[in-house]
Amino acid sequence: MPDPTPETPTVVVDLTTGQAKGAIEDLMEAAGSTRVINVEISRYEAKLAVVTGFGATTYAWRSGQVQVIDSDTAYVGQAIFDPRQTWPDDIASLWEKAAQVSGSDTEQKLQMVDYDQGAVYICITTNPESIPVFFTPTGRLVRALDPASVLDLAAALNEVAPDGPVVRIGISPQGGVWAEVEGGSGQVWRSTRDRQFPVRHQMRADSGGLESFDPDPVSAYGVLTAVDAVGAQLGLQDSTWSVEVRVDKGEPCLFVTMGARTVRASLAGVILE
């Protein structure tokens, strides 16, 4: 009898070491489409979902082999993208940066998906769950926001405030930074930059009645100057604080809440009353 043909050993590929780009290219070749809505990569597996008709089909890459798999991923109007156009050259460094930020590298999973309103981001999570770490599609880390930092607060204000008028801005170390614009009868459109997350947008119910104002004069320096001044006045420098910016008596003002007290201040940070 002839000797049995030896089985070809399975080649296990660690996709966190820089092999992920090749796996994505294999998946897209198999899918025959650039209409991608989701990319998911773990250490030994990559998945890619593309729009097909009115639905979505998911392909999986395992040890160099590609096959169609069952998936919960559905097409509901999210952003369509081609990951090859922006895929970071040094993908391996993203896993390392995410572990440094979150404090964990246990069962890391990378996902590239429409995060909010068509904005595509890369997100790396762990199991057990730790802090999710976000990157732009080109691999730039979305750093944690510290609203008590002048530089961080200035950047966040630029992210959430539009070029046109707003009706309210909110700032707090716990809740991040947000700005609202009129969104129709009884509604406002709020853009929020949380401490750990990229900007997201949400339509909210609002009683209205607030005047719009130009957000450009609202500065991080003025806000934090007012916080320091109110803390010194009340003797509560280490207390939890929040700031709301809205029009009062015809001019935009800062309303600094510290402890149980709210103090009105100018945009320059000078206490008014």
Tab-separated table of C-alpha atoms in Angstrom:
chain	number	residue	atom	x	y	z
A	1	MET	CA	0.000	0.000	0.000
A	2	PRO	CA	1.288	3.486	-0.784
A	3	ASP	CA	2.221	5.647	2.134
A	4	PRO	CA	-0.584	8.001	3.146
A	5	THR	CA	-0.191	11.572	1.945
A	6	PRO	CA	0.960	13.646	4.872
A	7	GLU	CA	-1.366	16.420	5.919
A	8	THR	CA	-0.183	19.961	5.268
A	9	PRO	CA	0.409	21.569	8.655
A	10	THR	CA	-1.725	24.576	9.486
A	11	VAL	CA	0.300	27.759	9.525
A	12	VAL	CA	-0.712	29.898	12.479
A	13	VAL	CA	-0.205	33.604	11.746
A	14	ASP	CA	-0.127	36.205	14.517
A	15	LEU	CA	-1.956	39.192	13.029
A	16	THR	CA	-0.758	41.538	15.775
A	17	THR	CA	2.810	41.367	14.466
A	18	GLY	CA	2.246	43.180	11.179
A	19	GLN	CA	0.541	40.511	9.058
A	20	ALA	CA	-2.920	42.060	9.251
A	21	LYS	CA	-2.613	44.101	6.049
A	22	GLY	CA	-2.040	40.964	3.983
A	23	ALA	CA	-5.060	39.305	5.573
A	24	ILE	CA	-7.232	42.304	4.716
A	25	GLU	CA	-6.048	42.213	1.114
A	26	ASP	CA	-6.893	38.486	0.902
A	27	LEU	CA	-10.355	39.155	2.317
A	28	MET	CA	-11.079	41.970	-0.106
A	29	GLU	CA	-9.909	39.888	-3.037
A	30	ALA	CA	-12.240	37.091	-1.990
A	31	ALA	CA	-15.129	39.518	-1.480
A	32	GLY	CA	-14.493	41.211	-4.827
A	33	SER	CA	-15.755	44.480	-3.388
A	34	THR	CA	-14.514	47.743	-1.901
A	35	ARG	CA	-17.839	48.396	-0.136
A	36	VAL	CA	-16.568	47.564	3.353
A	37	ILE	CA	-18.567	48.433	6.480
A	38	ASN	CA	-16.649	46.551	9.153
A	39	VAL	CA	-13.151	45.175	9.761
A	40	GLU	CA	-12.409	43.074	12.831
A	41	ILE	CA	-9.042	41.586	13.740
A	42	SER	CA	-7.939	39.478	16.690
A	43	ARG	CA	-4.616	37.708	17.148
A	44	TYR	CA	-5.310	34.804	14.801
A	45	GLU	CA	-8.411	35.833	12.841
A	46	ALA	CA	-9.569	38.684	10.596
A	47	LYS	CA	-13.120	39.413	9.488
A	48	LEU	CA	-14.431	41.802	6.883
A	49	ALA	CA	-18.048	42.676	6.051
A	50	VAL	CA	-19.062	44.142	2.694
A	51	VAL	CA	-22.379	45.456	1.407
A	52	THR	CA	-24.128	42.991	-0.883
A	53	GLY	CA	-27.503	44.076	-2.252
A	54	PHE	CA	-29.475	45.429	0.676
A	55	GLY	CA	-27.558	43.413	3.237
A	56	ALA	CA	-24.026	42.453	4.195
A	57	THR	CA	-21.778	39.422	3.762
A	58	THR	CA	-18.960	38.639	6.183
A	59	TYR	CA	-15.712	36.879	5.264
A	60	ALA	CA	-13.252	35.396	7.751
A	61	TRP	CA	-9.498	34.847	7.349
A	62	ARG	CA	-7.995	32.037	9.435
A	63	SER	CA	-4.495	30.667	8.890
A	64	GLY	CA	-4.440	32.020	5.350
A	65	GLN	CA	-7.809	30.521	4.414
A	66	VAL	CA	-10.834	32.715	3.567
A	67	GLN	CA	-14.454	31.652	3.866
A	68	VAL	CA	-17.919	33.208	4.162
A	69	ILE	CA	-19.284	33.004	7.697
A	70	ASP	CA	-22.532	33.745	9.496
A	71	SER	CA	-22.472	37.121	11.209
A	72	ASP	CA	-24.700	39.581	13.038
A	73	THR	CA	-23.228	42.474	11.021
A	74	ALA	CA	-25.959	44.164	8.973
A	75	TYR	CA	-26.000	47.109	6.608
A	76	VAL	CA	-28.122	49.895	8.108
A	77	GLY	CA	-26.738	52.884	6.235
A	78	GLN	CA	-23.372	53.147	7.986
A	79	ALA	CA	-20.308	54.563	6.214
A	80	ILE	CA	-18.779	52.468	3.420
A	81	PHE	CA	-14.979	52.544	3.150
A	82	ASP	CA	-11.945	50.850	1.622
A	83	PRO	CA	-9.540	50.084	4.516
A	84	ARG	CA	-6.579	49.753	2.127
A	85	GLN	CA	-6.704	53.490	1.417
A	86	THR	CA	-5.792	54.474	4.974
A	87	TRP	CA	-4.506	51.290	6.620
A	88	PRO	CA	-1.559	52.192	8.930
A	89	ASP	CA	1.845	50.933	7.785
A	90	ASP	CA	2.860	50.095	11.353
A	91	ILE	CA	-0.277	48.308	12.500
A	92	ALA	CA	1.700	46.357	15.110
A	93	SER	CA	2.371	49.555	17.057
A	94	LEU	CA	-1.362	50.146	17.512
A	95	TRP	CA	-1.722	47.032	19.642
A	96	GLU	CA	1.200	48.175	21.802
A	97	LYS	CA	-0.131	51.727	22.206
A	98	ALA	CA	-3.587	50.418	23.082
A	99	ALA	CA	-2.133	48.155	25.773
A	100	GLN	CA	-0.186	51.064	27.250
A	101	VAL	CA	-3.281	53.297	27.369
A	102	SER	CA	-5.764	50.693	28.633
A	103	GLY	CA	-3.355	48.817	30.876
A	104	SER	CA	-4.267	45.471	29.305
A	105	ASP	CA	-3.378	43.380	26.263
A	106	THR	CA	-5.647	40.440	27.121
A	107	GLU	CA	-7.498	39.108	24.069
A	108	GLN	CA	-7.170	42.378	22.178
A	109	LYS	CA	-9.576	42.944	19.287
A	110	LEU	CA	-9.244	45.667	16.662
A	111	GLN	CA	-12.295	46.958	14.848
A	112	MET	CA	-12.544	49.528	12.043
A	113	VAL	CA	-16.098	50.799	11.702
A	114	ASP	CA	-18.408	53.799	11.394
A	115	TYR	CA	-18.214	55.186	14.929
A	116	ASP	CA	-20.726	58.005	14.571
A	117	GLN	CA	-22.448	59.849	11.725
A	118	GLY	CA	-20.109	58.489	9.055
A	119	ALA	CA	-16.869	59.045	10.990
A	120	VAL	CA	-14.741	55.882	10.654
A	121	TYR	CA	-12.348	55.011	13.486
A	122	ILE	CA	-10.178	52.113	14.590
A	123	CYS	CA	-10.980	50.876	18.100
A	124	ILE	CA	-9.028	48.311	20.129
A	125	THR	CA	-10.754	46.594	23.039
A	126	THR	CA	-9.865	43.750	25.393
A	127	ASN	CA	-11.594	40.827	27.079
A	128	PRO	CA	-12.124	41.251	30.034
A	129	GLU	CA	-13.151	44.764	29.038
A	130	SER	CA	-10.808	47.636	29.792
A	131	ILE	CA	-10.720	51.183	28.407
A	132	PRO	CA	-11.472	51.196	24.652
A	133	VAL	CA	-8.668	52.911	22.740
A	134	PHE	CA	-9.440	54.802	19.533
A	135	PHE	CA	-7.286	55.659	16.529
A	136	THR	CA	-8.009	57.534	13.313
A	137	PRO	CA	-8.087	55.364	10.150
A	138	THR	CA	-4.444	56.318	9.536
A	139	GLY	CA	-3.391	55.149	13.012
A	140	ARG	CA	-3.199	58.406	14.985
A	141	LEU	CA	-4.114	57.862	18.625
A	142	VAL	CA	-7.200	59.693	19.912
A	143	ARG	CA	-5.706	60.804	23.197
A	144	ALA	CA	-7.616	60.958	26.453
A	145	LEU	CA	-9.064	64.391	27.162
A	146	ASP	CA	-8.267	66.322	30.321
A	147	PRO	CA	-10.700	69.277	30.445
A	148	ALA	CA	-8.576	70.845	33.207
A	149	SER	CA	-5.658	71.214	30.765
A	150	VAL	CA	-5.585	74.415	28.703
A	151	LEU	CA	-4.189	72.615	25.657
A	152	ASP	CA	-6.648	69.707	25.866
A	153	LEU	CA	-9.622	71.980	26.484
A	154	ALA	CA	-8.688	74.279	23.582
A	155	ALA	CA	-8.475	71.289	21.232
A	156	ALA	CA	-11.799	69.891	22.463
A	157	LEU	CA	-13.575	73.233	22.009
A	158	ASN	CA	-12.349	73.317	18.418
A	159	GLU	CA	-13.647	69.786	17.886
A	160	VAL	CA	-17.180	70.310	19.188
A	161	ALA	CA	-17.933	73.952	18.323
A	162	PRO	CA	-19.012	74.547	14.722
A	163	ASP	CA	-18.098	77.535	12.574
A	164	GLY	CA	-21.556	78.984	13.133
A	165	PRO	CA	-23.402	80.040	16.288
A	166	VAL	CA	-24.138	77.779	19.246
A	167	VAL	CA	-26.736	78.053	21.992
A	168	ARG	CA	-24.749	76.429	24.809
A	169	ILE	CA	-21.357	74.927	25.659
A	170	GLY	CA	-20.650	72.627	28.586
A	171	ILE	CA	-17.363	71.617	30.206
A	172	SER	CA	-16.547	69.325	33.124
A	173	PRO	CA	-13.719	66.934	34.064
A	174	GLN	CA	-16.254	64.105	34.341
A	175	GLY	CA	-18.457	64.758	31.309
A	176	GLY	CA	-15.933	66.151	28.847
A	177	VAL	CA	-16.806	69.020	26.503
A	178	TRP	CA	-19.983	69.573	24.480
A	179	ALA	CA	-21.642	72.229	22.354
A	180	GLU	CA	-25.230	72.582	21.165
A	181	VAL	CA	-26.719	74.194	18.090
A	182	GLU	CA	-30.362	74.692	17.232
A	183	GLY	CA	-31.818	71.551	15.683
A	184	GLY	CA	-35.401	72.521	14.998
A	185	SER	CA	-38.490	73.020	17.097
A	186	GLY	CA	-37.789	71.871	20.641
A	187	GLN	CA	-34.513	70.187	19.694
A	188	VAL	CA	-30.758	70.810	19.775
A	189	TRP	CA	-27.887	69.031	18.037
A	190	ARG	CA	-25.212	68.227	20.635
A	191	SER	CA	-21.589	67.393	19.760
A	192	THR	CA	-19.695	65.780	22.642
A	193	ARG	CA	-16.022	64.981	23.194
A	194	ASP	CA	-15.832	62.588	26.140
A	195	ARG	CA	-12.614	61.904	28.007
A	196	GLN	CA	-11.931	58.577	26.260
A	197	PHE	CA	-14.036	58.775	23.087
A	198	PRO	CA	-13.938	60.691	19.793
A	199	VAL	CA	-16.584	63.322	19.095
A	200	ARG	CA	-20.105	61.977	18.757
A	201	HIS	CA	-23.340	63.753	17.785
A	202	GLN	CA	-26.845	63.434	19.176
A	203	MET	CA	-30.212	65.130	18.649
A	204	ARG	CA	-31.729	66.031	22.004
A	205	ALA	CA	-34.985	67.487	23.233
A	206	ASP	CA	-34.609	70.999	24.606
A	207	SER	CA	-37.033	73.544	26.006
A	208	GLY	CA	-35.365	76.280	23.946
A	209	GLY	CA	-35.431	79.947	24.801
A	210	LEU	CA	-31.650	80.428	24.671
A	211	GLU	CA	-29.965	82.950	22.409
A	212	SER	CA	-27.288	81.867	19.968
A	213	PHE	CA	-23.745	83.230	20.207
A	214	ASP	CA	-20.406	83.030	18.425
A	215	PRO	CA	-18.246	80.346	20.130
A	216	ASP	CA	-14.917	81.772	18.888
A	217	PRO	CA	-14.368	84.125	21.902
A	218	VAL	CA	-14.812	81.187	24.329
A	219	SER	CA	-11.245	80.265	25.273
A	220	ALA	CA	-9.816	77.452	27.341
A	221	TYR	CA	-7.709	79.977	29.251
A	222	GLY	CA	-10.763	82.088	30.151
A	223	VAL	CA	-12.756	79.038	31.284
A	224	LEU	CA	-10.008	77.658	33.535
A	225	THR	CA	-9.178	81.126	34.857
A	226	ALA	CA	-12.810	81.448	35.937
A	227	VAL	CA	-12.725	78.007	37.571
A	228	ASP	CA	-9.620	78.977	39.566
A	229	ALA	CA	-11.142	82.345	40.556
A	230	VAL	CA	-14.400	80.814	41.729
A	231	GLY	CA	-12.563	78.106	43.635
A	232	ALA	CA	-10.448	80.720	45.412
A	233	GLN	CA	-13.497	82.847	46.204
A	234	LEU	CA	-15.421	79.911	47.660
A	235	GLY	CA	-12.425	78.147	49.182
A	236	LEU	CA	-13.243	75.046	47.107
A	237	GLN	CA	-10.257	74.639	44.763
A	238	ASP	CA	-10.378	70.827	44.958
A	239	SER	CA	-14.136	70.580	44.535
A	240	THR	CA	-15.914	69.047	41.564
A	241	TRP	CA	-16.703	71.728	39.006
A	242	SER	CA	-18.554	72.296	35.747
A	243	VAL	CA	-18.935	75.247	33.406
A	244	GLU	CA	-21.826	76.181	31.145
A	245	VAL	CA	-21.528	78.936	28.552
A	246	ARG	CA	-24.744	80.656	27.503
A	247	VAL	CA	-26.097	84.113	26.781
A	248	ASP	CA	-27.206	86.120	29.813
A	249	LYS	CA	-28.220	89.788	29.774
A	250	GLY	CA	-27.345	89.990	26.100
A	251	GLU	CA	-23.789	88.621	26.389
A	252	PRO	CA	-22.319	85.097	26.514
A	253	CYS	CA	-21.111	84.338	30.031
A	254	LEU	CA	-19.523	81.514	31.975
A	255	PHE	CA	-21.604	79.900	34.694
A	256	VAL	CA	-19.192	78.062	36.975
A	257	THR	CA	-20.730	75.512	39.331
A	258	MET	CA	-18.576	74.368	42.226
A	259	GLY	CA	-20.019	72.406	45.089
A	260	ALA	CA	-23.557	73.726	45.538
A	261	ARG	CA	-22.763	77.223	44.250
A	262	THR	CA	-22.961	78.695	40.750
A	263	VAL	CA	-21.042	81.874	39.964
A	264	ARG	CA	-21.342	84.009	36.819
A	265	ALA	CA	-18.143	85.129	35.107
A	266	SER	CA	-17.050	86.872	31.907
A	267	LEU	CA	-15.502	84.964	28.997
A	268	ALA	CA	-12.152	86.331	30.188
A	269	GLY	CA	-12.609	84.546	33.504
A	270	VAL	CA	-13.509	87.593	35.643
A	271	ILE	CA	-16.178	86.980	38.289
A	272	LEU	CA	-19.232	89.190	37.645
A	273	GLU	CA	-21.422	88.337	40.598
